[in-house]
Each structure stands twice: as C-alpha cells, then as structure tokens.
PDB file of C-alpha atoms in Angstrom:
ATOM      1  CA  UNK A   1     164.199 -19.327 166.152  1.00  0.00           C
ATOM      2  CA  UNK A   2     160.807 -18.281 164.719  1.00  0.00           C
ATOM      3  CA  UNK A   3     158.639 -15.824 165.044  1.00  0.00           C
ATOM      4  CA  UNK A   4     155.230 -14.629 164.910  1.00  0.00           C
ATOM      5  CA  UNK A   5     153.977 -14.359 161.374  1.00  0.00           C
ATOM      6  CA  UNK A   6     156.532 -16.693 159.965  1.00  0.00           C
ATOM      7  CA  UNK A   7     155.532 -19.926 157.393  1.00  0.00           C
ATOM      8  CA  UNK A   8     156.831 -23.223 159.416  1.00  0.00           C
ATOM      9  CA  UNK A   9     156.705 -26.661 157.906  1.00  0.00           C
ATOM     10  CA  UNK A  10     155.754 -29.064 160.623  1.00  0.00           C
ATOM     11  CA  UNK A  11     155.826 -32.799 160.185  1.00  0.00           C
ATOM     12  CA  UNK A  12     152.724 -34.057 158.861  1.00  0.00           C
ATOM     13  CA  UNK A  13     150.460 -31.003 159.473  1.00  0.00           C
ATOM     14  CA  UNK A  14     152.453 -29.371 156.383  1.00  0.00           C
ATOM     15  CA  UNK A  15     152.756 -25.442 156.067  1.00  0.00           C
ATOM     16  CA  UNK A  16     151.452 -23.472 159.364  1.00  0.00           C
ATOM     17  CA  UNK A  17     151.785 -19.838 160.190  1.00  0.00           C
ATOM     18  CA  UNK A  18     152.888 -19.532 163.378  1.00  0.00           C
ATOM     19  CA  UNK A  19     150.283 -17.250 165.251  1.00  0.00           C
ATOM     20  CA  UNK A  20     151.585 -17.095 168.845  1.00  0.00           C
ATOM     21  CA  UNK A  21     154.253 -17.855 171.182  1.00  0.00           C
ATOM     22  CA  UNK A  22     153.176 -18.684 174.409  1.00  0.00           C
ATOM     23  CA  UNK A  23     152.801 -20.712 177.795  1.00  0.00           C
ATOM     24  CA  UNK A  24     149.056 -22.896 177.709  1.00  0.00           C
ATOM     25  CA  UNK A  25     146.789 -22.448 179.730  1.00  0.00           C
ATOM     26  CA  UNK A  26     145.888 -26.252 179.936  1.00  0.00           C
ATOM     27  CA  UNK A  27     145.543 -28.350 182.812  1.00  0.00           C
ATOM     28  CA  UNK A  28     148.148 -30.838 182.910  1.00  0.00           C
ATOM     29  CA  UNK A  29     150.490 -29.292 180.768  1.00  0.00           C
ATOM     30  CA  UNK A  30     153.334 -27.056 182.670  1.00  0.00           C
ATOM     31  CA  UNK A  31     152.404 -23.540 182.900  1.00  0.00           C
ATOM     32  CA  UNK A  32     155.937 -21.917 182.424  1.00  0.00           C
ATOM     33  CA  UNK A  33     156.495 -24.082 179.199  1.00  0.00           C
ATOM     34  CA  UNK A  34     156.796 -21.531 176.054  1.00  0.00           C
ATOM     35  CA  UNK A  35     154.976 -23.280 172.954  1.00  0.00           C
ATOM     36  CA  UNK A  36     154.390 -22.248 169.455  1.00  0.00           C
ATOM     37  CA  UNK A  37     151.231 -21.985 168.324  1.00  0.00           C
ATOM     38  CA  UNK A  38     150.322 -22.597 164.927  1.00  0.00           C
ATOM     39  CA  UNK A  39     147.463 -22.661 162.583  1.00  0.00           C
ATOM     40  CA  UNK A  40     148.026 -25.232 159.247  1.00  0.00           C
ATOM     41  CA  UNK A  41     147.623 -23.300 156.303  1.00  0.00           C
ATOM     42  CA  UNK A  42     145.874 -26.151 154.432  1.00  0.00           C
ATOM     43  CA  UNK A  43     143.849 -27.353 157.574  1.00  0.00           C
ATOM     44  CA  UNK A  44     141.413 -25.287 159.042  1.00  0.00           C
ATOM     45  CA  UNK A  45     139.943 -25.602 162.306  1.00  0.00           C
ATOM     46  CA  UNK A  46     143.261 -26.917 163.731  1.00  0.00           C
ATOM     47  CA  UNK A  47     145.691 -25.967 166.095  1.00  0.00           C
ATOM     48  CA  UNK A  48     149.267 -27.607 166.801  1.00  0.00           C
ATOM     49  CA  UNK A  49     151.284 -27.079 169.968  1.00  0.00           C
ATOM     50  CA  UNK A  50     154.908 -27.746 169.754  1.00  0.00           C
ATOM     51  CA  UNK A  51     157.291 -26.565 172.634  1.00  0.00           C
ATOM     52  CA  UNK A  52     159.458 -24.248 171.773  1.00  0.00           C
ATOM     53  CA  UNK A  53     162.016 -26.176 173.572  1.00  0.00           C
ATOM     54  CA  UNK A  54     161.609 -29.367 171.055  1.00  0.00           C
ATOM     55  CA  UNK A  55     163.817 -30.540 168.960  1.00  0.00           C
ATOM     56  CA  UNK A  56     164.520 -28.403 165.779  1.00  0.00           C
ATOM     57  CA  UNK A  57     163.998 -31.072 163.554  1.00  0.00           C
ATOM     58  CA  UNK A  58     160.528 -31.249 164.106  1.00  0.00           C
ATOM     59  CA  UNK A  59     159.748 -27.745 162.228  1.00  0.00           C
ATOM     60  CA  UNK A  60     161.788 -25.805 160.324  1.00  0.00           C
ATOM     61  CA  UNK A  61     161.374 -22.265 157.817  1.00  0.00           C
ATOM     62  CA  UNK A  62     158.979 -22.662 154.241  1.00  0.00           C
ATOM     63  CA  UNK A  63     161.708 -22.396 151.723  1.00  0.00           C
ATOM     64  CA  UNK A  64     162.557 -18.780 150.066  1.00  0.00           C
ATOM     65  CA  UNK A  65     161.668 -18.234 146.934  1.00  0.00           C
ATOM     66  CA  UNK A  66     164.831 -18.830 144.932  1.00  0.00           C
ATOM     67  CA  UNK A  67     165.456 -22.091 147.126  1.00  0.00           C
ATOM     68  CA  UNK A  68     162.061 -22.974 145.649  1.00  0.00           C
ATOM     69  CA  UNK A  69     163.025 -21.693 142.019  1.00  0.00           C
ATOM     70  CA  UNK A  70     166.272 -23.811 142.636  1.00  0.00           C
ATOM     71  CA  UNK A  71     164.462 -27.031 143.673  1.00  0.00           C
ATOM     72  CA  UNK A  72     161.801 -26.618 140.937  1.00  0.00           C
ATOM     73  CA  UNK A  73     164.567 -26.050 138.305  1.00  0.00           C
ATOM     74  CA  UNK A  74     166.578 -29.515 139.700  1.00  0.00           C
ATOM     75  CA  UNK A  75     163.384 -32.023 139.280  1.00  0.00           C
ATOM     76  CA  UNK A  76     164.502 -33.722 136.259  1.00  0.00           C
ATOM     77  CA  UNK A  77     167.812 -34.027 137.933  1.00  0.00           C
ATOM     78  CA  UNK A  78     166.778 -35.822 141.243  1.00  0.00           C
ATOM     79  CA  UNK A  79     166.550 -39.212 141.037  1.00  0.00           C
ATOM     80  CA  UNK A  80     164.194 -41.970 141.473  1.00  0.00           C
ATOM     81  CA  UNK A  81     163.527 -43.586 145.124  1.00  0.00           C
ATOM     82  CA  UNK A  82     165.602 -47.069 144.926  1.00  0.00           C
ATOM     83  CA  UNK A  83     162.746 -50.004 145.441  1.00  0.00           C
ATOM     84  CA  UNK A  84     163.865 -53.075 145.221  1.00  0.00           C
ATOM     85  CA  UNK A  85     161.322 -54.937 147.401  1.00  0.00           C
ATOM     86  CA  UNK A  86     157.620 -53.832 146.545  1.00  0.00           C
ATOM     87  CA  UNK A  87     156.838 -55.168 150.456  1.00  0.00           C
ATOM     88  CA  UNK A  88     159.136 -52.484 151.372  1.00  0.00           C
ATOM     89  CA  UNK A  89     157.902 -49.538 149.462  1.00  0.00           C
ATOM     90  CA  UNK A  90     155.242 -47.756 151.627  1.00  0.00           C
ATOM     91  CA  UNK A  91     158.302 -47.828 154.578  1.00  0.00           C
ATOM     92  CA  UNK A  92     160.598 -46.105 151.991  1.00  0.00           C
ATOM     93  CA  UNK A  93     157.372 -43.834 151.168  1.00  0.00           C
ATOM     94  CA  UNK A  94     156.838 -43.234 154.996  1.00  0.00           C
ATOM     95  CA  UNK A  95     160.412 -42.874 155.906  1.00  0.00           C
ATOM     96  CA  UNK A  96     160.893 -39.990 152.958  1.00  0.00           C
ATOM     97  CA  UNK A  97     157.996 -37.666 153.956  1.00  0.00           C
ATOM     98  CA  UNK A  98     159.538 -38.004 157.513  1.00  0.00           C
ATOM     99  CA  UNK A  99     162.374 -36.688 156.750  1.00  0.00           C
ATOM    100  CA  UNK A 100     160.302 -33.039 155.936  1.00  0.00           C
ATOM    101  CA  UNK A 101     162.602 -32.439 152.875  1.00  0.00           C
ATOM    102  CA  UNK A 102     160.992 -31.374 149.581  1.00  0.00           C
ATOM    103  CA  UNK A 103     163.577 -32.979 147.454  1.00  0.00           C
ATOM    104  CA  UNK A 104     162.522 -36.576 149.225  1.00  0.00           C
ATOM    105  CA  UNK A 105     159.136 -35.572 148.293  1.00  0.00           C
ATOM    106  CA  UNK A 106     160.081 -34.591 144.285  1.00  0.00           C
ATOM    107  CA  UNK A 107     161.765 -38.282 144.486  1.00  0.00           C
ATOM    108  CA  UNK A 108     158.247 -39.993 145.998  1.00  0.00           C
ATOM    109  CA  UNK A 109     156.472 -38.266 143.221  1.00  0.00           C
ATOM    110  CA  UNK A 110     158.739 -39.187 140.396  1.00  0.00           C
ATOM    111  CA  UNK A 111     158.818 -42.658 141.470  1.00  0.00           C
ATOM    112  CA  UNK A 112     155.288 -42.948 141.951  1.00  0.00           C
ATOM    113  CA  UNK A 113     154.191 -41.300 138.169  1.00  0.00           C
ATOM    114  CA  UNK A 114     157.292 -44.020 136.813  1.00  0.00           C
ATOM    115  CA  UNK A 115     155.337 -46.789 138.672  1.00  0.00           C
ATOM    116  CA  UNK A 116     152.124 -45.786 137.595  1.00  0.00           C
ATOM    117  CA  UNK A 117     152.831 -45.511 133.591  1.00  0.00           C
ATOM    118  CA  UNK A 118     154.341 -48.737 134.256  1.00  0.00           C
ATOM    119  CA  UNK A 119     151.500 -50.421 135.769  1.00  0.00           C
ATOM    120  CA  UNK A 120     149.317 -48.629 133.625  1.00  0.00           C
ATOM    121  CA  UNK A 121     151.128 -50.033 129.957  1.00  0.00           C
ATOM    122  CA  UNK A 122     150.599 -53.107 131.522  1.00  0.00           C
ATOM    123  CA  UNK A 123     146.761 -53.156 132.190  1.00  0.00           C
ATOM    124  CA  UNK A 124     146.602 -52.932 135.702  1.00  0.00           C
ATOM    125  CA  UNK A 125     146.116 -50.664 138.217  1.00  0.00           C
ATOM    126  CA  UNK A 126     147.824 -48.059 140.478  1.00  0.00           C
ATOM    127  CA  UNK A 127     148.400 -49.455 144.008  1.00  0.00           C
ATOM    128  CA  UNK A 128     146.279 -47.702 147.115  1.00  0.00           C
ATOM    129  CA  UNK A 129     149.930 -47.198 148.786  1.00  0.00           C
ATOM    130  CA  UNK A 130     151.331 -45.323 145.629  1.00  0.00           C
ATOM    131  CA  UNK A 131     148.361 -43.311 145.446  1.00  0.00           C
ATOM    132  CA  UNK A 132     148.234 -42.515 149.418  1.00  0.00           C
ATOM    133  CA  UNK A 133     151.905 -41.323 149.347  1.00  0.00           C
ATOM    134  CA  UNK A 134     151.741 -39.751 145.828  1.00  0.00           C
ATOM    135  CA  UNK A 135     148.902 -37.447 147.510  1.00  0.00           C
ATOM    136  CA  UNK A 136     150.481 -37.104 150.678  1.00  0.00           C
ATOM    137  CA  UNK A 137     153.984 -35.954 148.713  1.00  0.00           C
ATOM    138  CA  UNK A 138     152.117 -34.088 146.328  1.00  0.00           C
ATOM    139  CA  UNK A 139     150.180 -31.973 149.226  1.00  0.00           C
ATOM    140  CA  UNK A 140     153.341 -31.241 151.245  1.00  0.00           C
ATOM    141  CA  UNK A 141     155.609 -30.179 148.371  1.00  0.00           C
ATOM    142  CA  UNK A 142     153.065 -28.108 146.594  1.00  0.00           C
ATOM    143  CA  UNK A 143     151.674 -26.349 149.417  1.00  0.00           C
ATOM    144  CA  UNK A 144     155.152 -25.455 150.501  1.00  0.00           C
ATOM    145  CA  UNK A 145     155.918 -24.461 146.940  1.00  0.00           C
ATOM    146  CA  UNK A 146     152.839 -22.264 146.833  1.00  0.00           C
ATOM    147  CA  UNK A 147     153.621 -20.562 149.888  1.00  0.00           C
ATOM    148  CA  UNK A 148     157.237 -20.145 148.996  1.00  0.00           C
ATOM    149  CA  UNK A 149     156.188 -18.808 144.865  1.00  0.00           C
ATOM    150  CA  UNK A 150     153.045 -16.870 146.778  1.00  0.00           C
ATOM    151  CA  UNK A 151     150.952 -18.508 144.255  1.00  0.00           C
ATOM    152  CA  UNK A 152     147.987 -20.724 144.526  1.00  0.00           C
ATOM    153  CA  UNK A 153     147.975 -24.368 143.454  1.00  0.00           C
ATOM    154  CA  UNK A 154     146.390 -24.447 139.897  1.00  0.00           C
ATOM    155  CA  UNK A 155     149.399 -21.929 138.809  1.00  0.00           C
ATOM    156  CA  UNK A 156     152.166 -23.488 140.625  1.00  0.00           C
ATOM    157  CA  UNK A 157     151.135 -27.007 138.584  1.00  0.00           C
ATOM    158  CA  UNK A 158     151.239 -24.764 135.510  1.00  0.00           C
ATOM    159  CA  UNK A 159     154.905 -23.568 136.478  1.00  0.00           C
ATOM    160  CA  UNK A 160     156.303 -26.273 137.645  1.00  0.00           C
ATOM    161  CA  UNK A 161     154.930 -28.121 134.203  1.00  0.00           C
ATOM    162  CA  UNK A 162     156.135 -25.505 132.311  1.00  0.00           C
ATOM    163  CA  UNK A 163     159.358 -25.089 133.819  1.00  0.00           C
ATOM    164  CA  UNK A 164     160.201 -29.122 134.040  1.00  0.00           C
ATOM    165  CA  UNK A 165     158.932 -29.535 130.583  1.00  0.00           C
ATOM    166  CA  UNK A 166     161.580 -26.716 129.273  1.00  0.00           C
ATOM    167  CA  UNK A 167     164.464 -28.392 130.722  1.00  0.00           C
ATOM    168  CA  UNK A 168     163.372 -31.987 129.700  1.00  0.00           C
ATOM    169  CA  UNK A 169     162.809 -30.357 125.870  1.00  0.00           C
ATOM    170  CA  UNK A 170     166.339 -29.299 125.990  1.00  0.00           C
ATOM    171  CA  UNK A 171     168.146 -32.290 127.830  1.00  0.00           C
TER     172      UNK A 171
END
C-alpha cells in the first residue's frame, strides 16, 4: 500500500516519510515480519516500526494538494466540536485527534480559539487542556498541510489566514 519515499500520517507521530520496508533485525521480534520504517518529519532522532501487516487505519497517505486546497477552502464551513460537559472535553479532544482526520482537527481548533475569546472577554484564562489539544491539533494539521502545499509553516499560516479570511469577508 505504500512505498518507499511516500509522506504517511501515523497516529500521534504525525507526518513520516517512509524510508524502508523491511524485516528487523531485533531480537524478539519475528524475523520474517515485513515492517515499515519511518522517520517523523517533525521529530528527529526517531524511528517508528509499524508492520506492514497492521491494520490500515493506523497510517494512511498525506493528503494531495487539492484535497488540502479543498479542506483549507471548507474551514469556515466545518463546524464546532459539540461540548456540552466541560469534564468531558479533553475525551472529545483525545477521541478527535484519534481519529487521524484533518477535518476533526480544523473542528478542535475552531472550538478551542471560540473557547478561548470566550474565556478571554470574561477575564480568565485559557485552560491547560485547551491549550494541550489546540497545540497538538494545530501540529498535526499544519504539518500535514505543509507537506501536502510543499510549504513551510510561517507561509501556510499566512495562506490559510488569507484564504479563510476571504471567504469569511464574503459570507
């Protein structure tokens, strides 16, 4: 399903380029066992192993470009996360960036900046869960985005700002 060379999203390690496909040479770990090896694009000095047998769910392609344009182009369409019990809200949080999807991600960071300016107008501070998740969102989405747009960070914020702020103008 992949191949050498090819952008992967995989669960929390985020973008990786997967650099090998091969059996390990590990004790312990079965020798005719094909795994992929990959190297996090964000994360250096690390290595994940994930058989190549595993469930598909557990990586899957970077977006393309135009699904990227698409998803960008959508934000001020997606809606908010649904919280109704604050408790509850770093499970929703946890259970969205499980799920690997970017437009679960747009929805974490939308609810998070609502939350915020909220808590903010009324004098108090951001919570440490919103601002874990909103950094943990923010990381996976825009690093997947980069890698999709081939850009670096500082200019995807600049187009995605741009392009958001066009079709919010116009709404």
């Amino acid at each position: 399903m992949f191949k050498i060379g090819d952008y992967v999203v995989c669960g929390n390690k985020g973008v990786c380029v997967v650099e090998n496909i091969a059996a390990l040479e590990i004790s312990g770990v079965d020798k005719e066992r094909q795994y992929y090896i990959l190297k996090p694009k964000y994360q250096s000095g690390s290595t994940v192993y994930v058989p190549v047998d595993s469930p598909r769910d557990s990586m899957r392609h970077v977006l393309e470009k135009e699904e990227a344009q698409r998803l960008i182009a959508a934000i001020p369409e997606i809606p908010l996360l649904s919280i109704t019990n604050e408790k509850l809200s770093e499970q929703t949080y946890r259970e969205c960036l499980r799920t690997g999807s970017c437009e679960e991600w747009v929805r974490i960071l939308k609810t998070i900046c609502l939350r915020k300016e909220k808590r903010l107008k009324a004098g108090r501070k951001v919570t440490a869960v919103d601002a874990k998740y909103f950094r943990m969102a923010e990381d996976s989405l825009y690093g997947e985005l980069a890698v999709a747009l081939d850009m670096n960070r500082k200019e995807l914020e600049e187009y995605i700002a741009g392009e958001v702020e066009g079709k919010v103008a116009l709404s």
